[in-house]
Short mmCIF file of C-alpha atoms in Angstrom, two decimals:
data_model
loop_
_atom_site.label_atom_id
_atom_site.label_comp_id
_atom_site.label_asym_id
_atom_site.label_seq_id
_atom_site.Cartn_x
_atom_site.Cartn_y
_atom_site.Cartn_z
CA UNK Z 1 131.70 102.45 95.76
CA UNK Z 2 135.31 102.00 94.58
CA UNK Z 3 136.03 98.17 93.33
CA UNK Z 4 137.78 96.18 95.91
CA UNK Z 5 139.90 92.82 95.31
CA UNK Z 6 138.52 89.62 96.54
CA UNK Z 7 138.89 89.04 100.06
CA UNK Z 8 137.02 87.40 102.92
CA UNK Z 9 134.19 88.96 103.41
CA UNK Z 10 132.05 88.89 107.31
CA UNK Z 11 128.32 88.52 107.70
CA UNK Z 12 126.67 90.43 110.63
CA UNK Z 13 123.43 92.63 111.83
CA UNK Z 14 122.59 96.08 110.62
CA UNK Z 15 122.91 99.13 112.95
CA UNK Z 16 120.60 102.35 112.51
CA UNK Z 17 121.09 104.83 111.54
CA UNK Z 18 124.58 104.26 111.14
CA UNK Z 19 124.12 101.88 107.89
CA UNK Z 20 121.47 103.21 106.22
CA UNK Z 21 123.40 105.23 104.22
CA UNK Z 22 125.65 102.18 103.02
CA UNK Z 23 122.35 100.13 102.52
CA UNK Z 24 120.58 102.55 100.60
CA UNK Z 25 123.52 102.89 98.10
CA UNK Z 26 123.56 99.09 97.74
CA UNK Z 27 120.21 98.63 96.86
CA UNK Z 28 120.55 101.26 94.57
CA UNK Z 29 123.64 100.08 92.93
CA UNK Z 30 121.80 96.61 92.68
CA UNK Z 31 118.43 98.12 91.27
CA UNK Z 32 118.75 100.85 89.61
CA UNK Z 33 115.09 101.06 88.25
CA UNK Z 34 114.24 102.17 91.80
CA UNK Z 35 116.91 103.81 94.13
CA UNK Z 36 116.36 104.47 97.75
CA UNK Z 37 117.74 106.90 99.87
CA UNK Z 38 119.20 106.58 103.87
CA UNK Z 39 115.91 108.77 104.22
CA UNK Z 40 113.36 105.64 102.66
CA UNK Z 41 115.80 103.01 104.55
CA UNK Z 42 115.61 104.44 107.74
CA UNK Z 43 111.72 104.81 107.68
CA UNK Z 44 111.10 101.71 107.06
CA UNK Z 45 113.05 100.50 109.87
CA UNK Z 46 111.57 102.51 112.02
CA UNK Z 47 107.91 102.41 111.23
CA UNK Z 48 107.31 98.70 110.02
CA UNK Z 49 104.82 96.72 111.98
CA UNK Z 50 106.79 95.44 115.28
CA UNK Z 51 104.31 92.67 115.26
CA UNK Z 52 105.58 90.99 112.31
CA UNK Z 53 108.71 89.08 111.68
CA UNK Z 54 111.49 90.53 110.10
CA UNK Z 55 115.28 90.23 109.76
CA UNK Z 56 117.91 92.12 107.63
CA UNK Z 57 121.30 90.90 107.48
CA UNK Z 58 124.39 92.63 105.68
CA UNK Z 59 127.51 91.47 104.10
CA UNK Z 60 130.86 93.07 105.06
CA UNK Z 61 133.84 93.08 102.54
CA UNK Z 62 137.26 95.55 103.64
CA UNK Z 63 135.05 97.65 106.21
CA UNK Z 64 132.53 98.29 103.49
CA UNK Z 65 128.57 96.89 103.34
CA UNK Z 66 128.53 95.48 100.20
CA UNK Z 67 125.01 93.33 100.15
CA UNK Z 68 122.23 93.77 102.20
CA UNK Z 69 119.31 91.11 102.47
CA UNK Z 70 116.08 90.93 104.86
CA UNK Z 71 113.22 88.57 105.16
CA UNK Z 72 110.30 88.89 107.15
CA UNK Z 73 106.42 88.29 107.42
CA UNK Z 74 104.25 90.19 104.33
CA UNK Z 75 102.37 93.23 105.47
CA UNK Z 76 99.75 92.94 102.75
CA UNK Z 77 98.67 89.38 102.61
CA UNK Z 78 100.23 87.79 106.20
CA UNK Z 79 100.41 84.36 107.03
CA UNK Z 80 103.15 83.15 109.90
CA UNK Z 81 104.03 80.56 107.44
CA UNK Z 82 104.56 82.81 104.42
CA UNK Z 83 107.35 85.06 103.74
CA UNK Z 84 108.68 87.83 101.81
CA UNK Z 85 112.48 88.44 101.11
CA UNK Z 86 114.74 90.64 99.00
CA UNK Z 87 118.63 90.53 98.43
CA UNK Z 88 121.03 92.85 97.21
CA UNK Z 89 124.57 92.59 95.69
CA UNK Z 90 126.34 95.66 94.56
CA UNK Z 91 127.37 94.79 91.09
CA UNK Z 92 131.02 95.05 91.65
CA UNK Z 93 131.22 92.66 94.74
CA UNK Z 94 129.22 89.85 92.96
CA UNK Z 95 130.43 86.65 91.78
CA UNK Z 96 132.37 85.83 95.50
CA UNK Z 97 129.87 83.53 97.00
CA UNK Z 98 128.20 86.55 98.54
CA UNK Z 99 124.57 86.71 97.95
CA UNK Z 100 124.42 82.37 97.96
CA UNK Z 101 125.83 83.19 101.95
CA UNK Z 102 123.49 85.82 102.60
CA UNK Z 103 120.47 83.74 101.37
CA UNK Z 104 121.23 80.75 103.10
CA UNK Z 105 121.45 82.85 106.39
CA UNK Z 106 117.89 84.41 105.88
CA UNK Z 107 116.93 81.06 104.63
CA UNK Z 108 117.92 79.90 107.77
CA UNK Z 109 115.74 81.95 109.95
CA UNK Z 110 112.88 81.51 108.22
CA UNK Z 111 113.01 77.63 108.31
CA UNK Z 112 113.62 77.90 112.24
CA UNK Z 113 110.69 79.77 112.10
CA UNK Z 114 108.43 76.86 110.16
CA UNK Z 115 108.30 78.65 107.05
CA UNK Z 116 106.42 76.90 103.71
CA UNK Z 117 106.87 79.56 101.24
CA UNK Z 118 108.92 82.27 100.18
CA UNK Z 119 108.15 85.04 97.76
CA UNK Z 120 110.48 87.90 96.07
CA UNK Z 121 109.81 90.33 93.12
CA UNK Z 122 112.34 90.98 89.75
CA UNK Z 123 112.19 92.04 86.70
CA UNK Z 124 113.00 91.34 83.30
CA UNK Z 125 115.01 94.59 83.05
CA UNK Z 126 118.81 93.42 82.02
CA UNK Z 127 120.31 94.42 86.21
CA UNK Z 128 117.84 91.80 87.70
CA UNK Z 129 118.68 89.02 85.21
CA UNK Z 130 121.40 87.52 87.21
CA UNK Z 131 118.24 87.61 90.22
CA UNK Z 132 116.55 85.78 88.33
CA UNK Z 133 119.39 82.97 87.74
CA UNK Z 134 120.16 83.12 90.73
CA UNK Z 135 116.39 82.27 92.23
CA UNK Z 136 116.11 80.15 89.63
CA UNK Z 137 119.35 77.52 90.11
CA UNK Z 138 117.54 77.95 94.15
CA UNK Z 139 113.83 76.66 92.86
CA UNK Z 140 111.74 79.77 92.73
CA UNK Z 141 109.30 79.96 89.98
CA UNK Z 142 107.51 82.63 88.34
CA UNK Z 143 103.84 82.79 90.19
CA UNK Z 144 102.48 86.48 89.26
CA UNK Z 145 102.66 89.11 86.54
CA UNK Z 146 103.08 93.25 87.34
CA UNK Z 147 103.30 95.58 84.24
CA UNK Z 148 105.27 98.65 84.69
CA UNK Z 149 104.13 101.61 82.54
CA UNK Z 150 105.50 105.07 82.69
CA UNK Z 151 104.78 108.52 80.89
CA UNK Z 152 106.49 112.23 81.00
CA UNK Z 153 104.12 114.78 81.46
CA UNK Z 154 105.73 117.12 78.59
CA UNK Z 155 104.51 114.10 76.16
CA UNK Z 156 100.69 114.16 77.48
CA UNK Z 157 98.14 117.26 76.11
CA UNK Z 158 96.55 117.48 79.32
CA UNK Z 159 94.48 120.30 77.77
CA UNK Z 160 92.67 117.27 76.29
CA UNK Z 161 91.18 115.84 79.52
CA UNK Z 162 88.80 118.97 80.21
CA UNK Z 163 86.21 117.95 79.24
CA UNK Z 164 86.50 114.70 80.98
CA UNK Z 165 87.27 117.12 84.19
CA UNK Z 166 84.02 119.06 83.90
CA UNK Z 167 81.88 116.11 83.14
CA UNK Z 168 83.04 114.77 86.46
CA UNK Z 169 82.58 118.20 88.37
CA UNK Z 170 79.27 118.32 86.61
CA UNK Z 171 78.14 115.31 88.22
CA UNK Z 172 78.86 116.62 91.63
CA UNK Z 173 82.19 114.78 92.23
CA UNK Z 174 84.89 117.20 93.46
CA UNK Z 175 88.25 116.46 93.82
CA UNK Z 176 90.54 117.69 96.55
CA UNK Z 177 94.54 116.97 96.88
CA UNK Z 178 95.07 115.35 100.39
CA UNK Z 179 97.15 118.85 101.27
CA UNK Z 180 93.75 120.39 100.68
CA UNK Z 181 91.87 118.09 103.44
CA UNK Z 182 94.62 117.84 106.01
CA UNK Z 183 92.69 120.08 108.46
CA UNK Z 184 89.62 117.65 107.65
CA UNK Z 185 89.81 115.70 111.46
CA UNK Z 186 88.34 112.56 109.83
CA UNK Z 187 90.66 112.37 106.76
CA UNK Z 188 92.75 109.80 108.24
CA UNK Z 189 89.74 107.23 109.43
CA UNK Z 190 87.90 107.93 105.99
CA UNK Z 191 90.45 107.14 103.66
CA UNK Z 192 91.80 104.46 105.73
CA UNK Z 193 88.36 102.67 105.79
CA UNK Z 194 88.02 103.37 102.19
CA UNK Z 195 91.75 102.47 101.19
CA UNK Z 196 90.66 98.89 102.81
CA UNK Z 197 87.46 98.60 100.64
CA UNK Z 198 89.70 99.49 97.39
CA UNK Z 199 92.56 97.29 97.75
CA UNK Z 200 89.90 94.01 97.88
CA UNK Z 201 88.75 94.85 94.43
CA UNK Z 202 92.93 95.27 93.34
CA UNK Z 203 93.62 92.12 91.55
CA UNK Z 204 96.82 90.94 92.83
CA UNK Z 205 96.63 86.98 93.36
CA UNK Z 206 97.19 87.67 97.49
CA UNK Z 207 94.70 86.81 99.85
CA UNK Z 208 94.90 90.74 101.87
CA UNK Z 209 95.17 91.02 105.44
CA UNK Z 210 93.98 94.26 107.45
CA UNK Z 211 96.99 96.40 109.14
CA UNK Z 212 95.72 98.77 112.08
CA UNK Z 213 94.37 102.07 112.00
CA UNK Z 214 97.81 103.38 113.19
CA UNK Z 215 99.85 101.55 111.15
CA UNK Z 216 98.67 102.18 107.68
CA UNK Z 217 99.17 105.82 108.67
CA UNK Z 218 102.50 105.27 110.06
CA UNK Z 219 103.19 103.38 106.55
CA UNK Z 220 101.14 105.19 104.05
CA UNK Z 221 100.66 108.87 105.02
CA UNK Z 222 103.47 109.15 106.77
CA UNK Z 223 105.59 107.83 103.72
CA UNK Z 224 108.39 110.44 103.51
CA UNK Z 225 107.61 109.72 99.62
CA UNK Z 226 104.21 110.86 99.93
CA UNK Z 227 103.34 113.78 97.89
CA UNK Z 228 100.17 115.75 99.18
CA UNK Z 229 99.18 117.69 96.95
CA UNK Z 230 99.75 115.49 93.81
CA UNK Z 231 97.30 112.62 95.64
CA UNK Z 232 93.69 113.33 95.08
CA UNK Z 233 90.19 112.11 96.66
CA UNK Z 234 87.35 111.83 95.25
CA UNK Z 235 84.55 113.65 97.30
CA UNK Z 236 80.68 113.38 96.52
CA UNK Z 237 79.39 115.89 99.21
CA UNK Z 238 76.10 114.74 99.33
CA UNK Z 239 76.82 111.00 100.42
CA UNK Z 240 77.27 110.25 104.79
CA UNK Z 241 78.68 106.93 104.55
CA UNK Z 242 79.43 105.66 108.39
CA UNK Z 243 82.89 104.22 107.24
CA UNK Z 244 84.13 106.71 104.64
CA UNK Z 245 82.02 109.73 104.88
CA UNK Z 246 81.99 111.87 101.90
CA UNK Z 247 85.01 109.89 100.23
CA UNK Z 248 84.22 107.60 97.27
CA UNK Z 249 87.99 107.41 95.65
CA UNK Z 250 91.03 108.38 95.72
CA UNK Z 251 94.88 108.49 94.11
CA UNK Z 252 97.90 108.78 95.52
CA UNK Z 253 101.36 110.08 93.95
CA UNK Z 254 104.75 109.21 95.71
CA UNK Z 255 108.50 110.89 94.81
CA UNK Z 256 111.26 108.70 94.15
CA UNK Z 257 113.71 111.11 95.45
CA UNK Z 258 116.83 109.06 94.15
CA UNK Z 259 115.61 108.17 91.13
CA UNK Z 260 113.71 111.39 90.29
CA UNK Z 261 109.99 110.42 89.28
CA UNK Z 262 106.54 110.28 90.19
CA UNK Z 263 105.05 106.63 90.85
CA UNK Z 264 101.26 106.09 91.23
CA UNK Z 265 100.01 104.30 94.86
CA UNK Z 266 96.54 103.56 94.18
CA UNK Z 267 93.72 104.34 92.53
CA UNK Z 268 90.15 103.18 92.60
CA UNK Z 269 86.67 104.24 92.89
CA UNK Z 270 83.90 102.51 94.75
CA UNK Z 271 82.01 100.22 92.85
CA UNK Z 272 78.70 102.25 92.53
CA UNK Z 273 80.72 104.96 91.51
CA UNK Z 274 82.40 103.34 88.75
CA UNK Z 275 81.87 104.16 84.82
CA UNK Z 276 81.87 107.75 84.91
CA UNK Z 277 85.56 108.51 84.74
CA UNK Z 278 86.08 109.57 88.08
CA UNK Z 279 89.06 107.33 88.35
CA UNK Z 280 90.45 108.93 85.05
CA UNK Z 281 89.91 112.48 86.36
CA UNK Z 282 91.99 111.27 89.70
CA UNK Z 283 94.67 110.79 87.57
CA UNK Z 284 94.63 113.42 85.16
CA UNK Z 285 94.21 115.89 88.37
CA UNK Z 286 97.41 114.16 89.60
CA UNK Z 287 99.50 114.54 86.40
CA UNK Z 288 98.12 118.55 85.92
CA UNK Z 289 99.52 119.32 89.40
CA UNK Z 290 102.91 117.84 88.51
CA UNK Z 291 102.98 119.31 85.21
CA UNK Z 292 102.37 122.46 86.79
CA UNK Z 293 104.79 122.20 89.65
CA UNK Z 294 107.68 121.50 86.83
CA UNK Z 295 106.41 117.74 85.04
CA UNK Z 296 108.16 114.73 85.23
CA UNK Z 297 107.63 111.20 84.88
CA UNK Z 298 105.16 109.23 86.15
CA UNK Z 299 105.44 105.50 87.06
CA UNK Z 300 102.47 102.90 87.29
CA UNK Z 301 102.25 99.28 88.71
CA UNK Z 302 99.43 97.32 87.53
CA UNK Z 303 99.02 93.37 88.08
CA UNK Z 304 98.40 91.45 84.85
CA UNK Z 305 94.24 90.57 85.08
CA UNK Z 306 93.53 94.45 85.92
CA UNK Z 307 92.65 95.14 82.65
CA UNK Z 308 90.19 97.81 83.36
CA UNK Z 309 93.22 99.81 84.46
CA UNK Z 310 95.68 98.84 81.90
CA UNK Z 311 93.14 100.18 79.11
CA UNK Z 312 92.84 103.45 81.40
CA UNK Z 313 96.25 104.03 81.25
CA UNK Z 314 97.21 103.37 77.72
CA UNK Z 315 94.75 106.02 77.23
CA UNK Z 316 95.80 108.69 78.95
CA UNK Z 317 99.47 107.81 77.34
CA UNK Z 318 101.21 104.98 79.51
CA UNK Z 319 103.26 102.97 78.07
CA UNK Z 320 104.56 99.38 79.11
CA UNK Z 321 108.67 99.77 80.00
CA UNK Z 322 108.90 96.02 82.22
CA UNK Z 323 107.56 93.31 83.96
CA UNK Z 324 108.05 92.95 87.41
CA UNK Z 325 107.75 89.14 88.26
CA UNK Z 326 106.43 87.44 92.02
CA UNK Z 327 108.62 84.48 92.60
CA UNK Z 328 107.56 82.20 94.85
CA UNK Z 329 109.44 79.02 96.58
CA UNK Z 330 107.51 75.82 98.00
CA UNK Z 331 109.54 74.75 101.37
CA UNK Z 332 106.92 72.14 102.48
CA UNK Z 333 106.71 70.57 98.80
CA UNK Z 334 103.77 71.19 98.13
CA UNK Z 335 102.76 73.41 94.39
#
């Protein structure tokens, strides 16, 4: 996107698919760390829960979208009071009033709405400092910690995680890549059920709300980022659970198509299944199927008291490269 000189600039709605494309390259321009595509943009639009609140609003400078912002209800932890925004100013466009106008438009609709807390995500990469002025000069403060870790495959002897493999398959734990089960009719409902069982024992200072059946597919498996046959479930075939069958943990790898790497969804293991690696192997199984299908990096999120999982991955050759912060504003004035 060319520079432009200063000149008035318009606020107004977003129109799909026509701006996606325009969107995607702001938010990419704004965070480079993690790029979108029109692709990601569009599916989010499309398949986000209809029952939840949420508004986007752009900013228009010379017939170009320069800054795109959106607020709306969080899918993970939902409260009608409680709300989770992000705003983005391409880099050459900032410094004009822009974003403050933005905000106080999405600010707007959420107060309408009875809102008593807002919460965003930066990091303390040098692109998001200027976020983080800007939320703080607005009264955000730092509520939550979320370690970023990332590792190339060509620096990892995978070789060196057999025997861990065998020890696993040894103790009757097989792992299959989700492209492996998709003609498995119960796939879906299993890892769903056990995807909801995980994510309670995930750390993350939110109090988690349930989405449907059909919209956790519509938002997990049907992620356009979703890669198949790098995700990997755990599978003891001798256990008939009612909820998740045969499934006792699972993995899942997503492509960053814009910015060109691997990032880890989720991993876990049930809790009487835990201790014997099996989360370890999920991983390692993951990063030998990249490695095979050409390497690359490999991103990780972990929040800050999962130290369990921070120890895994420092040993199979993470390494910490940022924290991402949760930001959080009072609007009822309350702490």
């Amino acid at each position: 996107m060319p520079t432009m000189p200063t000149s008035a600039f318009t606020l107004r709605d977003p129109v799909y698919p026509a701006d996606a494309e325009a969107i995607a390259r702001v938010r990419s321009a704004a965070d480079p760390s993690w790029p979108v595509t029109a692709e990601q943009v569009l599916h989010y639009h499309t398949h986000r829960d209809q029952n939840l609140f949420d508004t986007e609003v752009l900013a228009e400078q010379g017939g170009c979208v320069v800054a795109a912002g959106s607020i709306g209800h969080d899918t993970f932890s939902h409260e009608e009071w409680r709300y989770w925004g992000h705003l983005n100013v391409h880099p050459d466009f900032r410094g004009q009033g822009i974003g403050a106008a933005l905000y106080d438009e999405l600010l707007r609709w959420v107060q309408a709405r009875g809102a008593r807390e807002i919460r965003t995500m930066l990091s303390d990469l040098p692109h998001d400092a200027p976020g983080v002025r800007f939320l703080t000069a607005r009264g955000f403060v730092p509520a939550w910690e979320r370690y970023e870790s990332s590792l190339h495959t060509r620096d990892v002897d995978l070789h060196a995680f057999g025997p861990l493999l065998e020890r696993v398959a040894a103790g009757g734990i097989a792992l299959k890549s989700l492209a492996e089960l998709v003609g498995d009719p119960e796939r879906n409902r299993w890892l769903y059920e056990l995807d909801w069982i995980l994510f309670q024992d995930v750390p993350m200072g939110l109090t988690l709300t349930r989405r449907t059946f059909e919209q956790w597919v519509r938002e997990e498996l049907d992620d356009p980022t979703l890669r198949p046959e790098l995700s990997f479930v755990a599978i003891d075939p001798g256990r008939s659970d009612p909820l998740t069958g045969p499934y006792i943990g699972y993995s899942t790898i997503g492509w960053n198509p814009a910015g060109g790497y691997a990032y880890i969804g989720i991993t876990g293991v049930l809790r009487e299944y835990r201790g014997r690696g099996i989360a370890k192997a999920l991983k390692v199984a993951a990063m030998r199927s990249l490695a095979a299908a050409g390497g690359g990096e490999i991103k990780t999120f972990n929040d800050s008291p999962n130290k369990a999982m921070l120890r895994m991955n420092e040993a199979l050759g993470f390494r910490r490269t940022a924290t991402r912060t949760r930001y959080e504003l009072r609007l009822d004035g309350q702490e």
